[in-house]
Amino acid sequence: MTSPRRVHGPGPSVSDGATAPIPAPAPSAASAPRPSRGRAGRAARRLLAAAGAVLVAVTGAPPAHADAARSLDWALGALHAQQAWRTTQGAGVTVAVLDTGVDATHPDLTGQVLAGKDEVGFGAERGDSAWARHGTGMAAIIAGHGHGPGDGSGVLGIAPKARILPVRVILEDKDPQRAKARTSRGDALPAGIRWAVDHGADVINLSLGDDSATAAPVAAEDDAIQYALGKGVVVVASAGNGGDQADRSSYPAAYPGVIAVAAVDRYGRHAPFSTSRWYSSVAAPGDDVVIADPNRKYYTGWGTSAASAYVSGAAALIRSASPHLSPLQVKQVLQSTTRFRPQGGRSDDLGTGMIDPAAALAAARRLAPGPVVPAPVAYPQRFFAPGPTPAPRPPDRAQVLGDGVAAWCAAAGGLLVVLAGVLWSRSFRTRAPQPPAGAPAGGVDRADRVPGWR
């Protein structure tokens, strides 16, 4: 079965993640160009007003010395990134980005991107407008290190020292070959997952999915994810962007063991577009976030894709500091340390709330390593209800009398039967008819035998 996979936003080439370009940096707020109109423009104006506080929290530098992209990046402040980086920045961890490809030459990613794999084999190429835009944006959210003096410009990822392993499994929405890929490369995702596992991935980010009306689990994908989890690889996926439409389940987010990520805005509220379903694990920033693009421009966009990338980066931090934790333990520690927890501790909108990487790192240090594949837990209840108790059978005579008495009775009964047989035989022989008169001596002819004779 071929799945109509699509990226879950954001990115300038993604139809379900509206974006707006970030204006060029200005020497002062008074002379700064006005951001574009619309939803993203209003968010940009709000963020420009608060850029100083966010910037100091994230970079410790004065606002005038950073570009607009860094100034608008509110997500790292909301995730307490600086506090988490006192423990680790993700060194030694590889995050596989299964997406539309990654531009390894982007200034925010130079030196971070490993040699990857193209499971599609055709479509747009480097230099085309529909090449690697979404995947590059996700990679920068995970492991971007910025650029320029002091790396003070561009996108800074949540795990800036992690490595990126790119695996191309889908094409951009505007790629002319996308329709062909959807019908002929249905096995690209499971093949890409297995390849990433076999080539050193510690975390797999899946900012993609199928949440169409015909969405359904695919055995090959589920098997590949279970293969990854069984090898100790954490799997993270976007929950879907159908929240303001039908809230249908999205795969791979709904497969067992996956950390399914919903999106929140800068106030920690559920983003209206974010799918609300039973499988939501946690939430992360996904509204008006800063996206790096291969064209060397930056955009603000929305989508659970970005939220998934932030959680993959957080998982990389945990794996860097506590490398022996199992995928289940990484998932549990992220879920147990969230902020903005919903009433009751969990909801379909937010899972257990917005991740807090610093708190998760602290909790992870207190955990003893667990088995990669947890042992099955016995079910405490009866699966089948007990039936009626049968009536007791009456004991047989041998059980009542005991073995010795029963044996004596059996022997005596047998003796009586033998004795009766002897007496009956003698009586019968006495009454037996005699040969007819005139019969030859020595017996009778066979035809003249009488019943009872031998």
XYZ file of C-alpha atoms in Angstrom:
454
model
C 0.000 0.000 0.000
C 1.352 3.415 -0.938
C 0.791 6.143 1.623
C 0.212 9.755 0.551
C 2.902 11.082 2.862
C 3.223 14.797 3.286
C 5.241 17.044 5.501
C 3.457 18.559 8.465
C 4.681 22.134 7.874
C 6.274 24.564 8.210
C 8.417 25.794 5.304
C 7.881 28.136 2.391
C 7.148 25.299 -0.004
C 4.676 23.501 2.227
C 1.016 24.068 1.508
C -0.143 23.353 5.051
C 2.362 25.589 6.852
C 1.821 29.249 5.972
C 4.986 31.304 6.088
C 6.235 34.853 5.771
C 9.813 35.976 5.096
C 11.638 37.605 7.986
C 12.656 41.192 7.273
C 16.319 42.067 7.022
C 18.042 43.257 10.242
C 18.028 46.963 11.017
C 20.396 49.113 13.088
C 17.627 50.220 15.428
C 14.033 49.423 16.242
C 12.927 52.858 15.058
C 14.219 52.284 11.529
C 13.264 48.627 11.301
C 11.098 47.725 8.291
C 7.571 46.775 9.122
C 6.935 43.020 8.909
C 4.510 41.759 6.287
C 0.807 41.797 6.960
C -1.197 38.714 7.816
C -1.030 36.145 10.607
C 2.745 35.712 10.524
C 3.249 39.478 10.207
C 1.208 40.181 13.329
C 3.234 37.575 15.188
C 6.463 39.130 13.925
C 5.419 42.560 15.234
C 4.594 41.054 18.623
C 7.936 39.273 18.741
C 9.930 42.320 17.639
C 8.514 44.186 20.625
C 9.691 41.424 22.959
C 12.891 40.535 21.097
C 15.184 42.040 23.690
C 13.983 39.798 26.528
C 14.027 36.681 24.371
C 17.433 37.504 22.947
C 19.061 38.066 26.296
C 17.592 34.826 27.613
C 18.858 32.847 24.614
C 22.145 34.401 23.588
C 23.146 36.813 26.318
C 23.947 39.470 23.660
C 22.388 42.917 23.108
C 19.517 42.904 20.607
C 21.224 45.346 18.235
C 23.994 42.822 17.470
C 21.773 39.964 16.321
C 19.898 39.520 13.079
C 16.121 39.455 12.815
C 15.963 35.660 12.575
C 17.626 35.185 15.926
C 15.563 37.971 17.470
C 12.327 36.325 16.397
C 13.287 32.856 17.658
C 11.070 32.692 20.749
C 11.023 28.898 21.028
C 14.457 28.420 22.619
C 13.590 30.790 25.439
C 10.292 28.995 26.019
C 12.148 25.671 26.195
C 14.762 26.932 28.712
C 17.486 26.031 26.243
C 20.255 27.954 28.006
C 19.630 26.040 31.212
C 19.657 22.712 29.362
C 22.924 23.585 27.601
C 24.697 23.800 30.956
C 24.439 19.996 30.920
C 24.865 19.191 27.213
C 24.381 20.554 23.716
C 23.908 17.151 22.126
C 27.498 16.231 21.328
C 28.015 12.628 20.246
C 24.394 12.052 19.179
C 23.125 11.487 15.629
C 19.596 12.531 14.681
C 18.253 11.081 11.437
C 15.994 13.531 9.598
C 13.688 11.543 7.317
C 12.302 14.270 5.118
C 12.773 16.013 1.762
C 16.557 16.173 2.076
C 18.942 18.502 3.919
C 21.244 21.199 2.528
C 24.576 20.374 4.165
C 26.090 23.620 2.882
C 23.681 25.884 4.723
C 25.735 28.238 6.940
C 23.723 27.227 10.013
C 24.488 23.534 9.430
C 28.038 23.360 8.074
C 29.993 20.518 9.641
C 26.875 18.999 11.219
C 25.418 16.977 8.324
C 26.621 13.449 7.589
C 26.423 11.599 4.281
C 22.859 10.406 3.889
C 20.607 8.366 1.617
C 18.040 9.202 -1.048
C 15.282 6.576 -0.906
C 13.239 8.362 -3.611
C 15.877 8.541 -6.334
C 14.369 11.307 -8.445
C 12.816 14.734 -8.158
C 14.247 18.205 -7.621
C 17.997 18.639 -7.246
C 20.283 21.141 -5.568
C 19.612 24.604 -6.912
C 15.958 23.894 -7.740
C 13.345 25.899 -5.865
C 11.682 22.689 -4.604
C 14.736 20.981 -3.184
C 15.329 20.096 0.494
C 13.470 23.093 1.892
C 11.393 21.380 4.551
C 14.140 18.974 5.586
C 16.701 21.756 5.901
C 14.337 23.722 8.127
C 13.802 20.736 10.430
C 17.529 19.959 10.601
C 18.288 23.546 11.647
C 15.657 23.441 14.413
C 17.312 20.289 15.727
C 21.018 21.061 15.330
C 21.551 24.491 13.801
C 24.608 26.299 15.187
C 24.004 29.714 13.644
C 26.671 31.589 11.740
C 28.587 34.834 11.699
C 30.607 36.403 14.543
C 30.061 34.318 17.630
C 27.453 32.328 15.675
C 25.090 35.132 16.612
C 23.074 35.087 13.395
C 20.690 32.588 11.854
C 18.955 29.642 13.479
C 20.244 28.043 16.658
C 18.924 24.525 17.179
C 17.873 22.958 20.459
C 20.828 20.516 20.212
C 23.445 22.603 18.346
C 26.231 20.028 18.644
C 24.252 17.014 17.464
C 24.893 15.509 14.035
C 22.267 15.233 11.308
C 21.830 12.095 9.190
C 19.626 13.069 6.204
C 17.387 10.468 4.571
C 15.190 11.601 1.696
C 11.878 9.719 1.832
C 9.396 12.274 0.402
C 9.428 15.181 -2.040
C 8.378 18.772 -1.486
C 4.767 19.723 -2.145
C 5.797 21.800 -5.175
C 8.141 19.217 -6.661
C 6.791 18.258 -10.124
C 7.689 14.632 -9.397
C 5.791 14.476 -6.107
C 2.770 12.648 -7.524
C 5.048 10.014 -9.037
C 6.847 9.545 -5.736
C 3.576 9.083 -3.868
C 2.528 6.255 -6.156
C 5.861 4.548 -6.757
C 7.891 5.054 -3.576
C 5.513 3.850 -0.893
C 8.323 1.793 0.645
C 10.685 4.753 1.019
C 9.717 5.503 4.619
C 10.177 2.010 6.127
C 13.343 1.524 4.066
C 14.650 4.880 5.270
C 13.944 4.056 8.907
C 15.851 0.790 8.687
C 18.738 2.429 6.834
C 19.005 5.168 9.458
C 19.051 2.614 12.275
C 21.757 0.578 10.552
C 23.876 3.706 9.951
C 24.170 5.042 13.458
C 21.006 7.028 14.222
C 20.286 7.564 17.923
C 17.079 9.510 17.288
C 14.800 9.501 14.225
C 12.722 12.588 13.417
C 9.600 12.082 11.274
C 8.106 15.503 10.532
C 5.663 13.938 8.083
C 2.618 11.745 7.990
C -0.634 10.655 6.434
C -3.744 12.121 8.049
C -6.004 11.855 5.023
C -9.469 10.304 5.134
C -7.961 6.989 4.024
C -5.061 7.004 6.489
C -4.374 3.584 7.963
C -1.455 1.763 9.558
C 0.980 0.066 7.191
C 2.591 -3.149 8.392
C 5.980 -2.400 6.818
C 6.147 0.987 8.556
C 5.122 -0.408 11.917
C 7.687 -3.199 11.573
C 10.415 -0.680 10.719
C 9.563 1.465 13.737
C 9.575 -1.564 16.025
C 12.945 -2.491 14.516
C 14.250 0.963 15.414
C 12.884 0.833 18.958
C 14.278 -2.664 19.410
C 17.722 -1.338 18.474
C 17.468 1.412 21.083
C 16.616 4.262 18.681
C 14.152 6.951 19.812
C 11.434 7.686 17.216
C 9.654 11.075 17.163
C 6.834 12.091 14.797
C 4.545 15.066 14.220
C 0.962 14.574 15.401
C -0.584 16.111 12.272
C -2.046 19.402 11.093
C -5.720 18.412 10.906
C -6.831 20.048 14.126
C -8.973 22.697 12.484
C -10.404 20.164 10.022
C -11.145 16.581 11.005
C -8.621 15.616 13.705
C -7.951 12.289 11.995
C -5.205 9.983 13.199
C -1.879 10.410 11.437
C 0.700 7.755 10.761
C 3.539 7.293 11.711
C 2.624 9.328 14.827
C 0.004 6.767 15.890
C 2.279 3.708 15.799
C 3.123 2.157 19.196
C 6.284 3.462 20.850
C 6.489 6.698 18.836
C 6.746 10.045 20.648
C 3.871 11.890 18.945
C 4.210 15.675 19.180
C 1.455 18.285 19.172
C 2.105 22.004 18.636
C 1.691 24.959 21.013
C 1.967 28.703 20.504
C 4.325 31.017 22.394
C 1.900 31.093 25.352
C 1.872 27.328 25.750
C -1.634 26.996 24.321
C -2.726 24.273 21.917
C -2.302 25.523 18.347
C -5.641 25.304 16.493
C -4.127 23.454 13.532
C -2.508 20.764 15.695
C -4.283 17.411 15.516
C -5.922 16.395 18.775
C -5.867 12.629 19.172
C -5.442 9.841 21.702
C -1.829 9.188 20.732
C -0.428 12.657 21.575
C 2.591 12.248 23.852
C 3.920 15.780 24.427
C 3.802 19.230 22.841
C 6.431 21.720 21.652
C 6.606 25.113 19.897
C 5.053 25.000 16.439
C 3.426 28.360 15.789
C 5.294 31.271 14.166
C 8.671 29.583 14.542
C 11.789 30.570 12.566
C 12.681 28.338 9.608
C 16.009 28.218 7.748
C 15.837 27.702 3.978
C 18.384 26.577 1.359
C 17.930 29.949 -0.375
C 19.716 31.484 2.648
C 16.593 33.297 3.774
C 14.555 32.745 6.929
C 10.834 32.418 7.333
C 8.259 32.196 10.082
C 5.941 29.230 9.754
C 3.664 26.901 11.636
C 3.101 23.163 11.855
C 3.599 20.107 14.021
C 6.683 19.394 11.905
C 8.584 22.052 13.821
C 7.209 20.759 17.128
C 8.485 17.273 16.297
C 11.930 18.669 15.445
C 12.182 20.438 18.820
C 11.323 17.199 20.633
C 13.860 15.253 18.562
C 16.467 17.802 19.600
C 15.434 17.423 23.239
C 15.719 13.642 22.914
C 19.224 14.160 21.512
C 20.157 16.159 24.612
C 18.917 13.344 26.846
C 20.756 10.745 24.790
C 23.957 12.795 24.999
C 23.829 13.108 28.784
C 22.279 9.684 29.540
C 23.170 7.462 26.569
C 22.086 4.201 28.153
C 18.425 5.071 28.650
C 15.986 3.075 26.523
C 13.609 4.714 24.031
C 10.756 4.116 26.453
C 12.659 5.826 29.271
C 13.412 8.836 27.049
C 9.719 9.089 26.193
C 8.660 8.745 29.821
C 11.142 11.330 31.101
C 9.968 13.844 28.503
C 6.345 13.186 29.426
C 6.867 13.388 33.170
C 8.674 16.756 33.191
C 6.435 18.898 30.997
C 5.151 22.423 31.591
C 1.601 23.689 31.040
C 0.267 20.276 32.006
C -3.418 19.891 31.140
C -6.018 19.231 33.790
C -5.913 15.580 34.760
C -2.283 15.267 33.678
C -2.929 14.580 29.999
C -5.108 15.622 27.086
C -5.474 14.783 23.416
C -4.555 18.403 22.637
C -1.193 18.500 24.423
C -0.301 15.020 25.563
C 1.200 15.657 28.994
C 2.152 19.255 28.147
C 5.014 21.241 26.605
C 8.450 19.686 26.978
C 11.041 21.160 29.342
C 14.455 19.829 28.222
C 16.288 21.149 31.289
C 13.886 19.394 33.675
C 14.001 16.240 31.557
C 17.810 16.159 31.710
C 17.719 16.478 35.484
C 15.179 13.666 35.783
C 17.108 11.453 33.369
C 20.218 11.599 35.557
C 18.263 9.910 38.347
C 17.207 6.941 36.218
C 18.970 3.602 36.080
C 19.255 2.217 32.542
C 16.348 -0.015 31.595
C 16.042 -2.815 29.033
C 15.794 -1.684 25.425
C 12.644 -3.757 24.992
C 10.608 -3.830 28.230
C 9.529 -7.228 29.498
C 5.802 -7.941 29.103
C 3.761 -7.188 32.206
C 1.263 -9.793 33.422
C -2.339 -8.701 32.993
C -3.865 -8.461 36.500
C -7.410 -9.418 35.451
C -8.939 -12.573 34.004
C -9.372 -12.224 30.273
C -12.289 -14.696 30.267
C -14.949 -14.660 33.011
C -15.074 -17.926 34.993
C -17.971 -20.235 34.017
C -20.412 -22.016 36.402
C -18.899 -24.524 38.803
C -19.893 -28.069 37.724
C -21.802 -30.251 40.225
C -19.569 -32.802 41.985
C -19.666 -36.318 40.544
C -20.776 -39.096 42.946
C -17.770 -41.123 44.025
C -17.507 -44.615 42.545
C -17.663 -47.718 44.700
C -13.963 -48.365 44.616
C -13.264 -44.914 46.096
C -15.805 -45.432 48.881
C -14.711 -48.912 49.925
C -11.007 -48.432 49.502
C -8.572 -50.291 47.330
C -8.277 -53.416 49.488
C -12.014 -54.008 49.960
C -12.692 -53.292 46.321
C -10.128 -55.863 45.259
C -11.661 -58.501 47.599
C -15.113 -57.801 46.249
C -13.903 -58.127 42.701
C -12.239 -61.488 43.451
C -15.297 -62.835 45.229
C -17.578 -61.728 42.413
C -15.382 -63.468 39.906
C -15.423 -66.731 41.936
C -19.208 -66.684 42.069
C -19.446 -66.204 38.325
C -17.166 -69.190 37.696
C -19.105 -71.370 40.139
C -22.430 -70.426 38.569
C -21.080 -71.260 35.141
C -19.976 -74.742 36.237
C -23.309 -75.534 37.841
C -25.241 -74.310 34.807
C -23.091 -76.407 32.494
C -23.670 -79.568 34.502
C -27.377 -78.942 34.632
C -27.541 -78.379 30.885
C -25.615 -81.506 30.089
C -27.987 -83.516 32.279
C -30.984 -82.206 30.402
C -29.419 -82.496 26.975
C -31.348 -84.745 24.457
C -30.062 -88.220 23.590
C -29.223 -89.378 20.075
C -32.329 -90.579 18.165
C -33.102 -94.256 17.978
C -31.411 -96.040 15.117
C -28.606 -93.514 14.855
C -25.213 -94.980 13.888
C -22.897 -95.792 16.699
C -20.320 -93.172 17.374
C -22.531 -90.157 16.870
C -24.863 -88.445 14.544
C -24.565 -86.762 11.218
C -23.818 -82.987 11.280
C -27.272 -82.290 9.913
C -28.869 -84.032 12.856
C -27.052 -82.149 15.600
C -29.143 -80.520 18.196
C -28.431 -77.094 19.507
C -26.196 -77.221 22.531
C -24.104 -80.121 21.334
C -20.468 -79.907 20.412
